[in-house]
Amino acid sequence: MLQTFDAPVTAVLFDRSGRAAFALGDGSVRFEGGEVVEAHDGAVLSACLHPSGQGVVTGGDDGRVVWSRPGERAELADVKGRWIDAVAASADSGLIAFAAGKSAFVLDQKDPHFRREFPHERSVADLAFEPKGRKLACATYGGVVLWFARIEAQKPVQLKWAGSHTRVTVSPDGAFVISAMQENQLHGWRLKDGKDMRMGGYPTKIRDMTFLDGGRMMATSGAHGAVVWPFHGANGPMGKEAAEVGFDEATFVVRTAGQPNGRRLAGGTADGRVWVIDLGAAPHRWIKAEKGAAISALSMAAHGRRLAWGDEDGGAGVVDLD
């Protein structure tokens, strides 16, 4: 499937059924089957899969958090006057989190009255749940803050490192927290002892961090190819070197997507192309070889057999890889 929307693609996600959903800069969510949900009065800024695996949760510049499914729309929260810069959800705990200004909020899909607010000194740029969904990591200026997602009054764990942290993820085994920084580098912390590490050498901003192969590898954007870090063993990437795949000196990889329990990895480039590689088995192959607007969204179905992308001009596609 190839098509062009009338707005930039903010995010693309595969739901539990393996169907793609595109969140757009005009506030709509468009499903692969053709259904359209007008989710926001303004642009979609962030999106994630709903904990149920059905439909997507989006945050908009209208201050609303919305759950969209084909033919259905449900407002989950409204914080008027603030942008929803990040959303995250956990299938294990059923919790949904969103960031608005200097606060992170947590909702429970099964309890409409449950709501937690976690204030920070500076704006919250990104969110990630740890694997069981009990803790929430918040990227902000000066590091990452860890909260117990259900507890109202608490003192959070502060993972400190000077600078602006713009993205955050937690390794699938829950052992490491990794952030991307404004300074074109990663920073990581091993949670059992607080030991931290710099992961540098990037020529441009890192927008995606993708775990694959059962958490034994993490691939990122931000270089001429996808940068793949080893995460096996108790020390993770500490003291180890990264590899680079899909290298092309004429452009940068700006988006990555991968197979969580496999070794298939996709990269989207700043000049509008998309490739896929089976790590350790074959060179990368172009799925979209023609150049165009920068790829702004990329997603791989969990089984690794479908790939979807979108670009800054509204171009989009879904392909079967096998």
CSV table of C-alpha atoms in Angstrom, one decimal:
chain,number,residue,atom,x,y,z
A,1,MET,CA,0.0,0.0,0.0
A,2,LEU,CA,1.3,3.4,-1.0
A,3,GLN,CA,-0.6,6.7,-0.5
A,4,THR,CA,-0.2,10.3,0.2
A,5,PHE,CA,-1.9,12.1,3.1
A,6,ASP,CA,-2.6,15.9,3.3
A,7,ALA,CA,-0.4,16.3,6.4
A,8,PRO,CA,3.0,15.1,7.7
A,9,VAL,CA,3.0,11.7,9.3
A,10,THR,CA,3.8,12.1,13.1
A,11,ALA,CA,3.8,8.4,13.9
A,12,VAL,CA,2.9,5.0,12.5
A,13,LEU,CA,2.1,2.0,14.7
A,14,PHE,CA,0.9,-1.6,14.2
A,15,ASP,CA,-1.9,-2.7,16.5
A,16,ARG,CA,-2.3,-6.2,17.9
A,17,SER,CA,-4.0,-7.4,14.7
A,18,GLY,CA,-1.0,-6.3,12.6
A,19,ARG,CA,-2.8,-3.4,11.0
A,20,ALA,CA,-1.1,-0.1,10.6
A,21,ALA,CA,-2.4,3.2,12.0
A,22,PHE,CA,-1.0,6.6,10.9
A,23,ALA,CA,-1.1,9.7,13.2
A,24,LEU,CA,-1.0,12.9,11.2
A,25,GLY,CA,-0.1,16.5,11.6
A,26,ASP,CA,-3.7,17.5,10.9
A,27,GLY,CA,-4.9,15.8,14.0
A,28,SER,CA,-6.4,12.7,12.4
A,29,VAL,CA,-5.6,9.0,12.8
A,30,ARG,CA,-5.9,7.0,9.6
A,31,PHE,CA,-6.1,3.2,9.7
A,32,GLU,CA,-4.8,0.9,7.0
A,33,GLY,CA,-8.4,-0.2,6.2
A,34,GLY,CA,-9.3,3.4,5.2
A,35,GLU,CA,-11.1,4.4,8.4
A,36,VAL,CA,-10.4,8.0,9.6
A,37,VAL,CA,-10.7,9.3,13.2
A,38,GLU,CA,-10.6,13.1,13.7
A,39,ALA,CA,-8.8,12.8,17.0
A,40,HIS,CA,-7.5,16.4,17.7
A,41,ASP,CA,-8.2,20.0,16.9
A,42,GLY,CA,-4.6,20.6,15.8
A,43,ALA,CA,-1.5,18.4,15.2
A,44,VAL,CA,-0.8,15.0,16.7
A,45,LEU,CA,2.5,15.4,18.6
A,46,SER,CA,2.9,11.9,20.0
A,47,ALA,CA,1.4,8.4,19.8
A,48,CYS,CA,1.7,5.0,21.2
A,49,LEU,CA,-0.2,1.7,21.1
A,50,HIS,CA,-3.1,1.4,23.5
A,51,PRO,CA,-2.4,-1.1,26.4
A,52,SER,CA,-5.1,-3.4,25.0
A,53,GLY,CA,-3.3,-3.6,21.6
A,54,GLN,CA,-6.4,-2.1,20.0
A,55,GLY,CA,-6.0,1.3,18.4
A,56,VAL,CA,-3.7,4.1,19.3
A,57,VAL,CA,-3.3,6.7,22.0
A,58,THR,CA,-2.4,10.2,20.8
A,59,GLY,CA,-1.4,13.4,22.3
A,60,GLY,CA,-2.1,16.7,20.6
A,61,ASP,CA,-1.2,20.4,20.7
A,62,ASP,CA,-4.9,20.9,21.8
A,63,GLY,CA,-4.0,19.5,25.2
A,64,ARG,CA,-6.0,16.3,24.7
A,65,VAL,CA,-5.1,12.6,25.0
A,66,VAL,CA,-7.3,10.5,22.8
A,67,TRP,CA,-7.8,6.8,22.2
A,68,SER,CA,-8.6,6.1,18.6
A,69,ARG,CA,-10.0,2.9,17.1
A,70,PRO,CA,-11.7,2.4,13.7
A,71,GLY,CA,-14.9,4.3,14.0
A,72,GLU,CA,-14.4,5.2,17.6
A,73,ARG,CA,-12.8,8.0,19.6
A,74,ALA,CA,-12.5,8.4,23.4
A,75,GLU,CA,-11.0,11.3,25.2
A,76,LEU,CA,-8.8,10.1,28.0
A,77,ALA,CA,-7.5,13.5,29.4
A,78,ASP,CA,-7.6,17.2,28.7
A,79,VAL,CA,-5.0,19.7,30.0
A,80,LYS,CA,-6.0,22.8,28.2
A,81,GLY,CA,-3.3,25.2,27.2
A,82,ARG,CA,-0.5,22.6,27.3
A,83,TRP,CA,0.9,20.4,24.5
A,84,ILE,CA,1.0,16.7,25.0
A,85,ASP,CA,4.7,16.1,24.0
A,86,ALA,CA,4.9,12.4,24.8
A,87,VAL,CA,2.7,9.4,25.5
A,88,ALA,CA,3.5,5.9,26.7
A,89,ALA,CA,1.6,2.8,27.6
A,90,SER,CA,2.1,-0.6,29.2
A,91,ALA,CA,0.3,-3.7,28.2
A,92,ASP,CA,1.4,-5.5,31.4
A,93,SER,CA,0.1,-2.9,33.9
A,94,GLY,CA,-2.6,-1.3,31.8
A,95,LEU,CA,-1.3,2.1,32.5
A,96,ILE,CA,-1.1,5.1,30.1
A,97,ALA,CA,1.2,8.0,30.7
A,98,PHE,CA,1.5,11.4,29.1
A,99,ALA,CA,3.7,14.5,29.4
A,100,ALA,CA,2.4,18.0,29.5
A,101,GLY,CA,4.8,20.8,30.3
A,102,LYS,CA,6.7,20.1,33.6
A,103,SER,CA,4.4,17.2,34.6
A,104,ALA,CA,4.0,13.6,33.8
A,105,PHE,CA,0.5,12.1,34.3
A,106,VAL,CA,-0.5,8.4,34.7
A,107,LEU,CA,-4.0,7.0,33.9
A,108,ASP,CA,-5.4,3.4,34.3
A,109,GLN,CA,-7.4,2.1,31.4
A,110,LYS,CA,-9.5,0.0,33.8
A,111,ASP,CA,-10.2,2.8,36.3
A,112,PRO,CA,-11.5,6.1,34.9
A,113,HIS,CA,-11.0,7.8,38.3
A,114,PHE,CA,-7.4,6.9,38.6
A,115,ARG,CA,-4.9,9.7,37.9
A,116,ARG,CA,-1.4,10.6,39.1
A,117,GLU,CA,0.6,13.7,38.5
A,118,PHE,CA,4.3,13.8,38.9
A,119,PRO,CA,5.8,17.3,38.8
A,120,HIS,CA,9.4,18.1,37.6
A,121,GLU,CA,11.5,21.2,37.7
A,122,ARG,CA,11.8,21.4,33.9
A,123,SER,CA,9.7,20.2,31.0
A,124,VAL,CA,9.3,16.5,30.5
A,125,ALA,CA,10.4,15.6,26.9
A,126,ASP,CA,9.8,11.8,26.8
A,127,LEU,CA,8.4,8.9,28.7
A,128,ALA,CA,8.9,5.1,28.9
A,129,PHE,CA,7.6,2.4,31.2
A,130,GLU,CA,9.9,-0.3,32.5
A,131,PRO,CA,9.0,-3.8,31.2
A,132,LYS,CA,6.4,-4.7,33.8
A,133,GLY,CA,4.8,-1.2,33.7
A,134,ARG,CA,5.3,-0.5,37.4
A,135,LYS,CA,7.8,2.3,37.0
A,136,LEU,CA,7.8,5.3,34.7
A,137,ALA,CA,11.0,6.9,33.3
A,138,CYS,CA,10.8,10.6,32.5
A,139,ALA,CA,13.4,12.4,30.4
A,140,THR,CA,14.0,16.0,31.3
A,141,TYR,CA,16.8,18.6,31.7
A,142,GLY,CA,19.5,17.2,33.9
A,143,GLY,CA,18.7,13.5,33.5
A,144,VAL,CA,16.0,10.9,33.9
A,145,VAL,CA,13.5,10.7,36.8
A,146,LEU,CA,12.1,7.3,37.8
A,147,TRP,CA,8.7,7.1,39.5
A,148,PHE,CA,6.5,4.3,40.8
A,149,ALA,CA,3.6,4.8,38.4
A,150,ARG,CA,0.8,4.0,40.9
A,151,ILE,CA,2.1,5.7,44.1
A,152,GLU,CA,0.8,9.2,44.8
A,153,ALA,CA,3.3,10.6,47.3
A,154,GLN,CA,6.9,9.5,46.8
A,155,LYS,CA,10.5,10.6,46.3
A,156,PRO,CA,11.6,9.5,42.8
A,157,VAL,CA,15.0,8.2,41.8
A,158,GLN,CA,17.1,10.8,40.1
A,159,LEU,CA,19.4,9.5,37.3
A,160,LYS,CA,21.5,12.7,36.9
A,161,TRP,CA,23.6,13.9,33.9
A,162,ALA,CA,24.0,17.5,32.9
A,163,GLY,CA,22.2,18.5,29.7
A,164,SER,CA,18.9,18.2,27.9
A,165,HIS,CA,17.6,14.6,27.7
A,166,THR,CA,15.1,14.3,24.8
A,167,ARG,CA,14.3,10.6,24.5
A,168,VAL,CA,14.3,7.7,27.0
A,169,THR,CA,13.9,4.0,26.9
A,170,VAL,CA,14.3,1.0,29.3
A,171,SER,CA,16.0,-2.2,28.3
A,172,PRO,CA,13.6,-5.2,28.0
A,173,ASP,CA,15.2,-6.8,31.1
A,174,GLY,CA,14.8,-3.7,33.1
A,175,ALA,CA,18.5,-3.4,33.9
A,176,PHE,CA,19.4,-0.2,32.0
A,177,VAL,CA,17.8,3.2,31.3
A,178,ILE,CA,19.1,4.9,28.1
A,179,SER,CA,18.5,8.5,27.1
A,180,ALA,CA,19.2,10.5,24.0
A,181,MET,CA,20.5,14.0,24.5
A,182,GLN,CA,20.3,17.3,22.7
A,183,GLU,CA,24.1,17.1,22.4
A,184,ASN,CA,24.0,14.2,19.8
A,185,GLN,CA,24.9,11.4,22.3
A,186,LEU,CA,23.3,8.8,24.4
A,187,HIS,CA,23.7,8.4,28.2
A,188,GLY,CA,22.9,5.2,30.1
A,189,TRP,CA,22.6,4.1,33.7
A,190,ARG,CA,22.7,0.5,35.1
A,191,LEU,CA,20.0,0.5,37.7
A,192,LYS,CA,21.4,-2.0,40.1
A,193,ASP,CA,24.3,0.2,41.1
A,194,GLY,CA,23.7,3.5,39.4
A,195,LYS,CA,26.8,3.2,37.2
A,196,ASP,CA,26.5,5.5,34.2
A,197,MET,CA,28.0,5.6,30.8
A,198,ARG,CA,28.4,7.9,27.8
A,199,MET,CA,27.6,6.5,24.4
A,200,GLY,CA,28.8,9.1,21.9
A,201,GLY,CA,30.2,9.7,18.4
A,202,TYR,CA,26.9,10.6,16.8
A,203,PRO,CA,27.0,13.2,14.0
A,204,THR,CA,23.3,14.2,14.3
A,205,LYS,CA,20.3,14.1,16.7
A,206,ILE,CA,19.1,10.7,17.9
A,207,ARG,CA,15.4,10.3,17.5
A,208,ASP,CA,14.9,6.5,17.8
A,209,MET,CA,16.2,3.8,20.1
A,210,THR,CA,15.0,0.3,19.2
A,211,PHE,CA,15.6,-2.9,21.1
A,212,LEU,CA,15.6,-6.1,19.2
A,213,ASP,CA,16.8,-9.7,19.4
A,214,GLY,CA,15.2,-10.2,22.8
A,215,GLY,CA,16.9,-7.2,24.2
A,216,ARG,CA,20.4,-8.3,23.2
A,217,MET,CA,20.8,-5.4,20.9
A,218,MET,CA,19.7,-1.8,20.6
A,219,ALA,CA,19.7,0.1,17.3
A,220,THR,CA,19.5,3.9,17.1
A,221,SER,CA,19.2,6.6,14.4
A,222,GLY,CA,21.5,9.6,14.4
A,223,ALA,CA,24.3,8.5,12.0
A,224,HIS,CA,25.0,7.6,8.4
A,225,GLY,CA,23.8,4.1,9.2
A,226,ALA,CA,21.9,2.6,12.1
A,227,VAL,CA,24.1,2.3,15.1
A,228,VAL,CA,23.8,-1.1,16.8
A,229,TRP,CA,24.9,-1.5,20.5
A,230,PRO,CA,25.4,-4.9,22.1
A,231,PHE,CA,23.3,-5.3,25.3
A,232,HIS,CA,23.9,-9.0,26.2
A,233,GLY,CA,25.5,-9.7,29.6
A,234,ALA,CA,25.4,-8.0,33.0
A,235,ASN,CA,27.4,-5.0,31.7
A,236,GLY,CA,25.3,-4.3,28.6
A,237,PRO,CA,27.1,-1.9,26.3
A,238,MET,CA,29.6,-0.9,28.9
A,239,GLY,CA,33.2,-1.1,27.5
A,240,LYS,CA,31.9,-2.4,24.1
A,241,GLU,CA,31.9,-0.9,20.7
A,242,ALA,CA,28.8,-0.3,18.5
A,243,ALA,CA,28.5,-1.5,14.9
A,244,GLU,CA,27.0,0.5,12.0
A,245,VAL,CA,24.7,-1.1,9.4
A,246,GLY,CA,23.1,0.4,6.3
A,247,PHE,CA,25.8,3.0,6.0
A,248,ASP,CA,25.4,5.7,3.3
A,249,GLU,CA,27.6,8.7,3.6
A,250,ALA,CA,25.2,10.8,1.5
A,251,THR,CA,22.4,10.8,4.1
A,252,PHE,CA,21.5,10.1,7.7
A,253,VAL,CA,19.3,7.4,9.3
A,254,VAL,CA,16.7,9.4,11.1
A,255,ARG,CA,14.3,6.6,12.1
A,256,THR,CA,14.7,3.0,13.1
A,257,ALA,CA,12.3,0.1,13.8
A,258,GLY,CA,13.0,-3.5,14.7
A,259,GLN,CA,11.7,-7.0,15.5
A,260,PRO,CA,11.6,-7.2,19.3
A,261,ASN,CA,12.4,-10.9,19.5
A,262,GLY,CA,14.3,-11.2,16.2
A,263,ARG,CA,17.2,-9.7,14.3
A,264,ARG,CA,15.3,-7.8,11.6
A,265,LEU,CA,16.0,-4.0,11.6
A,266,ALA,CA,14.7,-1.2,9.4
A,267,GLY,CA,16.0,2.3,8.8
A,268,GLY,CA,14.5,5.4,7.4
A,269,THR,CA,16.7,8.1,6.0
A,270,ALA,CA,16.7,11.9,5.8
A,271,ASP,CA,16.4,11.7,2.0
A,272,GLY,CA,13.2,9.7,2.1
A,273,ARG,CA,14.4,6.1,1.6
A,274,VAL,CA,13.7,3.0,3.7
A,275,TRP,CA,15.8,-0.2,4.0
A,276,VAL,CA,15.6,-3.4,6.0
A,277,ILE,CA,18.3,-5.8,7.1
A,278,ASP,CA,18.5,-9.2,8.8
A,279,LEU,CA,21.4,-8.7,11.1
A,280,GLY,CA,24.2,-11.1,10.6
A,281,ALA,CA,22.6,-12.8,7.7
A,282,ALA,CA,22.5,-10.4,4.7
A,283,PRO,CA,23.3,-6.8,3.5
A,284,HIS,CA,20.5,-4.3,3.7
A,285,ARG,CA,17.9,-4.1,0.9
A,286,TRP,CA,15.9,-1.0,-0.1
A,287,ILE,CA,12.2,-1.2,0.5
A,288,LYS,CA,11.7,2.3,-0.7
A,289,ALA,CA,14.6,3.3,-3.0
A,290,GLU,CA,13.3,6.6,-4.4
A,291,LYS,CA,14.3,9.7,-2.6
A,292,GLY,CA,11.9,12.3,-1.2
A,293,ALA,CA,10.9,14.0,2.0
A,294,ALA,CA,12.6,12.8,5.2
A,295,ILE,CA,11.1,9.7,6.8
A,296,SER,CA,9.3,10.9,9.9
A,297,ALA,CA,7.8,7.7,11.2
A,298,LEU,CA,8.7,4.0,10.9
A,299,SER,CA,7.3,0.9,12.5
A,300,MET,CA,7.7,-2.9,12.2
A,301,ALA,CA,5.1,-5.4,13.2
A,302,ALA,CA,6.1,-7.5,16.2
A,303,HIS,CA,6.5,-10.6,14.0
A,304,GLY,CA,8.8,-8.8,11.7
A,305,ARG,CA,7.0,-9.5,8.5
A,306,ARG,CA,5.3,-6.1,7.9
A,307,LEU,CA,6.8,-2.6,7.7
A,308,ALA,CA,5.2,0.8,7.6
A,309,TRP,CA,6.5,4.3,7.1
A,310,GLY,CA,5.5,7.9,6.7
A,311,ASP,CA,7.3,11.1,5.7
A,312,GLU,CA,7.3,14.8,6.3
A,313,ASP,CA,5.2,15.5,3.2
A,314,GLY,CA,2.5,13.0,4.0
A,315,GLY,CA,3.8,10.1,1.9
A,316,ALA,CA,3.2,6.7,3.5
A,317,GLY,CA,3.5,3.0,2.8
A,318,VAL,CA,2.9,-0.4,4.2
A,319,VAL,CA,4.7,-3.5,2.8
A,320,ASP,CA,4.9,-7.2,3.5
A,321,LEU,CA,8.6,-8.1,3.9
A,322,ASP,CA,8.3,-11.9,3.4
